[in-house]
Amino acid sequence: CAKGSGRGCYEFYDPVMDIKAREEAEAEQELREALVRGNLELFYQPLYNVHSRRLLGAEALIRWRHPRKGLMLPQQFLHLANRANLDIQIGEWVIQESVKRIAEFERTGSPVQISINISPSHLERGDFIATVKAAIARWKIRPELLQIELTEESALRDPELAADRLRQLADIGVTLAVDDFGTGYSNLASLITLPISKLKIDKSLLKDITIRPDARVLVQTIISMANSLGLHSVAEGVETKAQLELLSAMGCDVVQGFLFSRPVELSAFRKLQKQGDYMDADFGILNTAA
Ligand code: C2E
Ligand code: MG
Ligand code: MG
Ligand code: MG
């Protein structure tokens, strides 16, 4: 449908739209099958304490091992999940899988916190809390080892509902973090009344901190605000040693980024866990898996 062709243009048959729609429907079906066949996988990206340099945990990031297209990233398929109403099922799978992993790490003597990403619609569902509780009870984990990351949008699109859910999660003992902080137009005043314990500064804000004073001021302000509120600050997307040094000087608590490791599959994460300290592996990109 050409731009400016006016109202009513959708009445005409558009072969391009038709092919696109068919492809999307096929992809949705494939994703449905991937969920059943176990072709979804969690990759783990380590998080480190800036000062002690010790491994604190990992963010679990979803991947799809597609039979033909190879390893697919969330941005390549999560929109399909939402359209096909698969996002809830995928979210439930992520909860089960990550809690199971936490239990395994606790048993093997190296407990780490695993952080998961939850979609706004999942948080808003009536059975969300029950799902989390059931997983924690089933795998008998310490609840604080599960961290749930919510975007500002998720926390604020239905503020009362989200606040209620977050309070219930906090009562269970789950750790809460606000993800991609600094990218939304959030109501800071209501955000800080929520029982969150971490602010994850979005990687886009970190990009230029070593070259642009204004970028540096913004990040410093967020870190200082987090500190004043008794929250931990987490920087995602740390790629260079210069960024790390600056963040450390600014009082940032936790770092995550390609400098230390890309998100890696479970077996590779187990190896990183044995190293324990990011200095053990020297600076630079450790792993090349996507
Ligand atoms: P996010 O939660 O903000 O996750 C961080 C993203 O930044 C990850 O991308 C990670 O690979 C990437 N990243 C980490 N360090 C660096 C770095 O140093 N440089 C650069 N350039 N990138 C870095 P990924 O895995 O592609 O995930 C993208 C987004 O997809 C996530 O952003 C999250 O919003 C969403 N997502 C991932 N897994 C899940 C999931 O299981 N459920 C839901 N609902 N969303 C998910
Ligand atoms: Mg996240
Ligand atoms: Mg993030
Ligand atoms: Mg982000």
PDB file of C-alpha atoms in Angstrom, residues 164-285:
ATOM      1  CA  ASP A 164       0.564  -4.913  44.109  1.00  0.00           C
ATOM      2  CA  ARG A 165       2.391  -7.658  42.196  1.00  0.00           C
ATOM      3  CA  LEU A 166       5.801  -6.282  43.132  1.00  0.00           C
ATOM      4  CA  ARG A 167       4.860  -6.116  46.812  1.00  0.00           C
ATOM      5  CA  GLN A 168       3.777  -9.743  46.691  1.00  0.00           C
ATOM      6  CA  LEU A 169       7.051 -10.709  45.038  1.00  0.00           C
ATOM      7  CA  ALA A 170       9.004  -8.752  47.625  1.00  0.00           C
ATOM      8  CA  ASP A 171       7.041 -10.534  50.381  1.00  0.00           C
ATOM      9  CA  ILE A 172       8.051 -13.872  48.913  1.00  0.00           C
ATOM     10  CA  GLY A 173      11.636 -12.621  49.074  1.00  0.00           C
ATOM     11  CA  VAL A 174      12.349 -12.376  45.359  1.00  0.00           C
ATOM     12  CA  THR A 175      14.802  -9.632  44.322  1.00  0.00           C
ATOM     13  CA  LEU A 176      13.470  -6.911  42.007  1.00  0.00           C
ATOM     14  CA  ALA A 177      15.374  -4.784  39.516  1.00  0.00           C
ATOM     15  CA  VAL A 178      14.282  -2.070  37.130  1.00  0.00           C
ATOM     16  CA  ASP A 179      15.748  -2.866  33.712  1.00  0.00           C
ATOM     17  CA  ASP A 180      16.781  -0.454  30.958  1.00  0.00           C
ATOM     18  CA  PHE A 181      16.623   2.388  33.445  1.00  0.00           C
ATOM     19  CA  GLY A 182      16.895   5.822  31.895  1.00  0.00           C
ATOM     20  CA  THR A 183      15.290   4.993  28.563  1.00  0.00           C
ATOM     21  CA  GLY A 184      11.614   5.412  29.448  1.00  0.00           C
ATOM     22  CA  TYR A 185       9.645   8.442  30.451  1.00  0.00           C
ATOM     23  CA  SER A 186       8.884   7.011  33.798  1.00  0.00           C
ATOM     24  CA  ASN A 187       7.292   8.643  36.730  1.00  0.00           C
ATOM     25  CA  LEU A 188      10.320   8.531  38.954  1.00  0.00           C
ATOM     26  CA  ALA A 189       8.285   9.489  41.998  1.00  0.00           C
ATOM     27  CA  SER A 190       6.128   6.378  41.768  1.00  0.00           C
ATOM     28  CA  LEU A 191       8.936   4.134  40.571  1.00  0.00           C
ATOM     29  CA  ILE A 192      10.932   4.701  43.742  1.00  0.00           C
ATOM     30  CA  THR A 193       8.010   3.806  46.000  1.00  0.00           C
ATOM     31  CA  LEU A 194       8.162   0.249  44.636  1.00  0.00           C
ATOM     32  CA  PRO A 195      10.022  -2.442  46.601  1.00  0.00           C
ATOM     33  CA  ILE A 196      12.867  -2.648  44.108  1.00  0.00           C
ATOM     34  CA  SER A 197      16.463  -3.178  45.093  1.00  0.00           C
ATOM     35  CA  LYS A 198      18.392  -2.512  41.892  1.00  0.00           C
ATOM     36  CA  LEU A 199      18.483  -0.072  39.024  1.00  0.00           C
ATOM     37  CA  LYS A 200      19.976  -1.438  35.827  1.00  0.00           C
ATOM     38  CA  ILE A 201      21.286   1.475  33.797  1.00  0.00           C
ATOM     39  CA  ASP A 202      20.563   0.919  30.135  1.00  0.00           C
ATOM     40  CA  LYS A 203      23.558   0.278  27.953  1.00  0.00           C
ATOM     41  CA  SER A 204      22.672   3.135  25.607  1.00  0.00           C
ATOM     42  CA  LEU A 205      23.496   5.596  28.417  1.00  0.00           C
ATOM     43  CA  LEU A 206      26.922   4.075  28.925  1.00  0.00           C
ATOM     44  CA  LYS A 207      28.039   4.234  25.356  1.00  0.00           C
ATOM     45  CA  ASP A 208      29.742   7.612  25.419  1.00  0.00           C
ATOM     46  CA  ILE A 209      30.641   8.081  29.064  1.00  0.00           C
ATOM     47  CA  THR A 210      34.346   8.047  28.346  1.00  0.00           C
ATOM     48  CA  ILE A 211      34.131  10.741  25.683  1.00  0.00           C
ATOM     49  CA  ARG A 212      31.159  12.935  26.523  1.00  0.00           C
ATOM     50  CA  PRO A 213      30.968  14.850  29.803  1.00  0.00           C
ATOM     51  CA  ASP A 214      27.165  15.168  29.578  1.00  0.00           C
ATOM     52  CA  ALA A 215      26.788  11.379  29.208  1.00  0.00           C
ATOM     53  CA  ARG A 216      29.049  10.966  32.227  1.00  0.00           C
ATOM     54  CA  VAL A 217      26.988  13.402  34.313  1.00  0.00           C
ATOM     55  CA  LEU A 218      23.790  11.531  33.513  1.00  0.00           C
ATOM     56  CA  VAL A 219      25.197   8.164  34.562  1.00  0.00           C
ATOM     57  CA  GLN A 220      26.812   9.656  37.674  1.00  0.00           C
ATOM     58  CA  THR A 221      23.462  11.177  38.616  1.00  0.00           C
ATOM     59  CA  ILE A 222      21.655   7.854  38.297  1.00  0.00           C
ATOM     60  CA  ILE A 223      24.299   6.059  40.350  1.00  0.00           C
ATOM     61  CA  SER A 224      24.234   8.741  43.055  1.00  0.00           C
ATOM     62  CA  MET A 225      20.442   8.670  43.130  1.00  0.00           C
ATOM     63  CA  ALA A 226      20.452   4.881  43.461  1.00  0.00           C
ATOM     64  CA  ASN A 227      22.958   5.106  46.309  1.00  0.00           C
ATOM     65  CA  SER A 228      20.916   7.749  48.105  1.00  0.00           C
ATOM     66  CA  LEU A 229      17.796   5.631  47.807  1.00  0.00           C
ATOM     67  CA  GLY A 230      19.582   2.573  49.154  1.00  0.00           C
ATOM     68  CA  LEU A 231      19.416   0.808  45.810  1.00  0.00           C
ATOM     69  CA  HIS A 232      22.222  -0.992  44.029  1.00  0.00           C
ATOM     70  CA  SER A 233      23.232   0.278  40.627  1.00  0.00           C
ATOM     71  CA  VAL A 234      23.986  -2.135  37.826  1.00  0.00           C
ATOM     72  CA  ALA A 235      25.599  -1.103  34.543  1.00  0.00           C
ATOM     73  CA  GLU A 236      24.774  -3.278  31.552  1.00  0.00           C
ATOM     74  CA  GLY A 237      26.696  -3.123  28.289  1.00  0.00           C
ATOM     75  CA  VAL A 238      30.186  -2.527  29.702  1.00  0.00           C
ATOM     76  CA  GLU A 239      32.496  -3.073  26.762  1.00  0.00           C
ATOM     77  CA  THR A 240      35.747  -1.334  27.615  1.00  0.00           C
ATOM     78  CA  LYS A 241      38.164  -1.147  30.477  1.00  0.00           C
ATOM     79  CA  ALA A 242      37.866   2.647  30.396  1.00  0.00           C
ATOM     80  CA  GLN A 243      34.115   2.394  31.010  1.00  0.00           C
ATOM     81  CA  LEU A 244      34.714  -0.039  33.863  1.00  0.00           C
ATOM     82  CA  GLU A 245      37.225   2.263  35.525  1.00  0.00           C
ATOM     83  CA  LEU A 246      34.910   5.221  35.223  1.00  0.00           C
ATOM     84  CA  LEU A 247      31.924   3.279  36.565  1.00  0.00           C
ATOM     85  CA  SER A 248      34.018   2.045  39.443  1.00  0.00           C
ATOM     86  CA  ALA A 249      35.078   5.606  40.277  1.00  0.00           C
ATOM     87  CA  MET A 250      31.460   6.734  40.070  1.00  0.00           C
ATOM     88  CA  GLY A 251      30.412   4.206  42.709  1.00  0.00           C
ATOM     89  CA  CYS A 252      28.573   1.751  40.494  1.00  0.00           C
ATOM     90  CA  ASP A 253      28.049  -1.568  42.286  1.00  0.00           C
ATOM     91  CA  VAL A 254      27.558  -4.226  39.628  1.00  0.00           C
ATOM     92  CA  VAL A 255      28.718  -4.603  36.032  1.00  0.00           C
ATOM     93  CA  GLN A 256      27.680  -6.758  33.107  1.00  0.00           C
ATOM     94  CA  GLY A 257      28.929  -6.603  29.538  1.00  0.00           C
ATOM     95  CA  PHE A 258      30.949  -7.959  26.680  1.00  0.00           C
ATOM     96  CA  LEU A 259      34.168  -6.825  28.414  1.00  0.00           C
ATOM     97  CA  PHE A 260      33.674  -9.734  30.817  1.00  0.00           C
ATOM     98  CA  SER A 261      31.627 -12.113  28.744  1.00  0.00           C
ATOM     99  CA  ARG A 262      28.879 -12.316  26.205  1.00  0.00           C
ATOM    100  CA  PRO A 263      25.821 -14.308  27.184  1.00  0.00           C
ATOM    101  CA  VAL A 264      26.979 -17.935  26.981  1.00  0.00           C
ATOM    102  CA  GLU A 265      25.351 -21.321  27.057  1.00  0.00           C
ATOM    103  CA  LEU A 266      25.001 -23.144  30.349  1.00  0.00           C
ATOM    104  CA  SER A 267      28.156 -25.254  30.077  1.00  0.00           C
ATOM    105  CA  ALA A 268      30.284 -22.179  29.368  1.00  0.00           C
ATOM    106  CA  PHE A 269      28.684 -20.324  32.263  1.00  0.00           C
ATOM    107  CA  ARG A 270      29.627 -23.176  34.598  1.00  0.00           C
ATOM    108  CA  LYS A 271      33.264 -22.584  33.592  1.00  0.00           C
ATOM    109  CA  LEU A 272      32.976 -18.848  34.277  1.00  0.00           C
ATOM    110  CA  GLN A 273      31.543 -19.758  37.653  1.00  0.00           C
ATOM    111  CA  LYS A 274      34.662 -21.770  38.473  1.00  0.00           C
ATOM    112  CA  GLN A 275      36.843 -18.768  37.605  1.00  0.00           C
ATOM    113  CA  GLY A 276      34.756 -16.671  39.961  1.00  0.00           C
ATOM    114  CA  ASP A 277      36.661 -13.433  39.478  1.00  0.00           C
ATOM    115  CA  TYR A 278      36.714 -11.341  36.335  1.00  0.00           C
ATOM    116  CA  MET A 279      40.391 -10.599  36.747  1.00  0.00           C
ATOM    117  CA  ASP A 280      41.137 -14.325  36.481  1.00  0.00           C
ATOM    118  CA  ALA A 281      40.251 -14.172  32.865  1.00  0.00           C
ATOM    119  CA  ASP A 282      42.022 -10.894  32.104  1.00  0.00           C
ATOM    120  CA  PHE A 283      40.223  -8.070  30.359  1.00  0.00           C
ATOM    121  CA  GLY A 284      38.868  -8.443  26.886  1.00  0.00           C
ATOM    122  CA  ILE A 285      36.120 -10.467  25.347  1.00  0.00           C
TER     123      ILE A 285
END
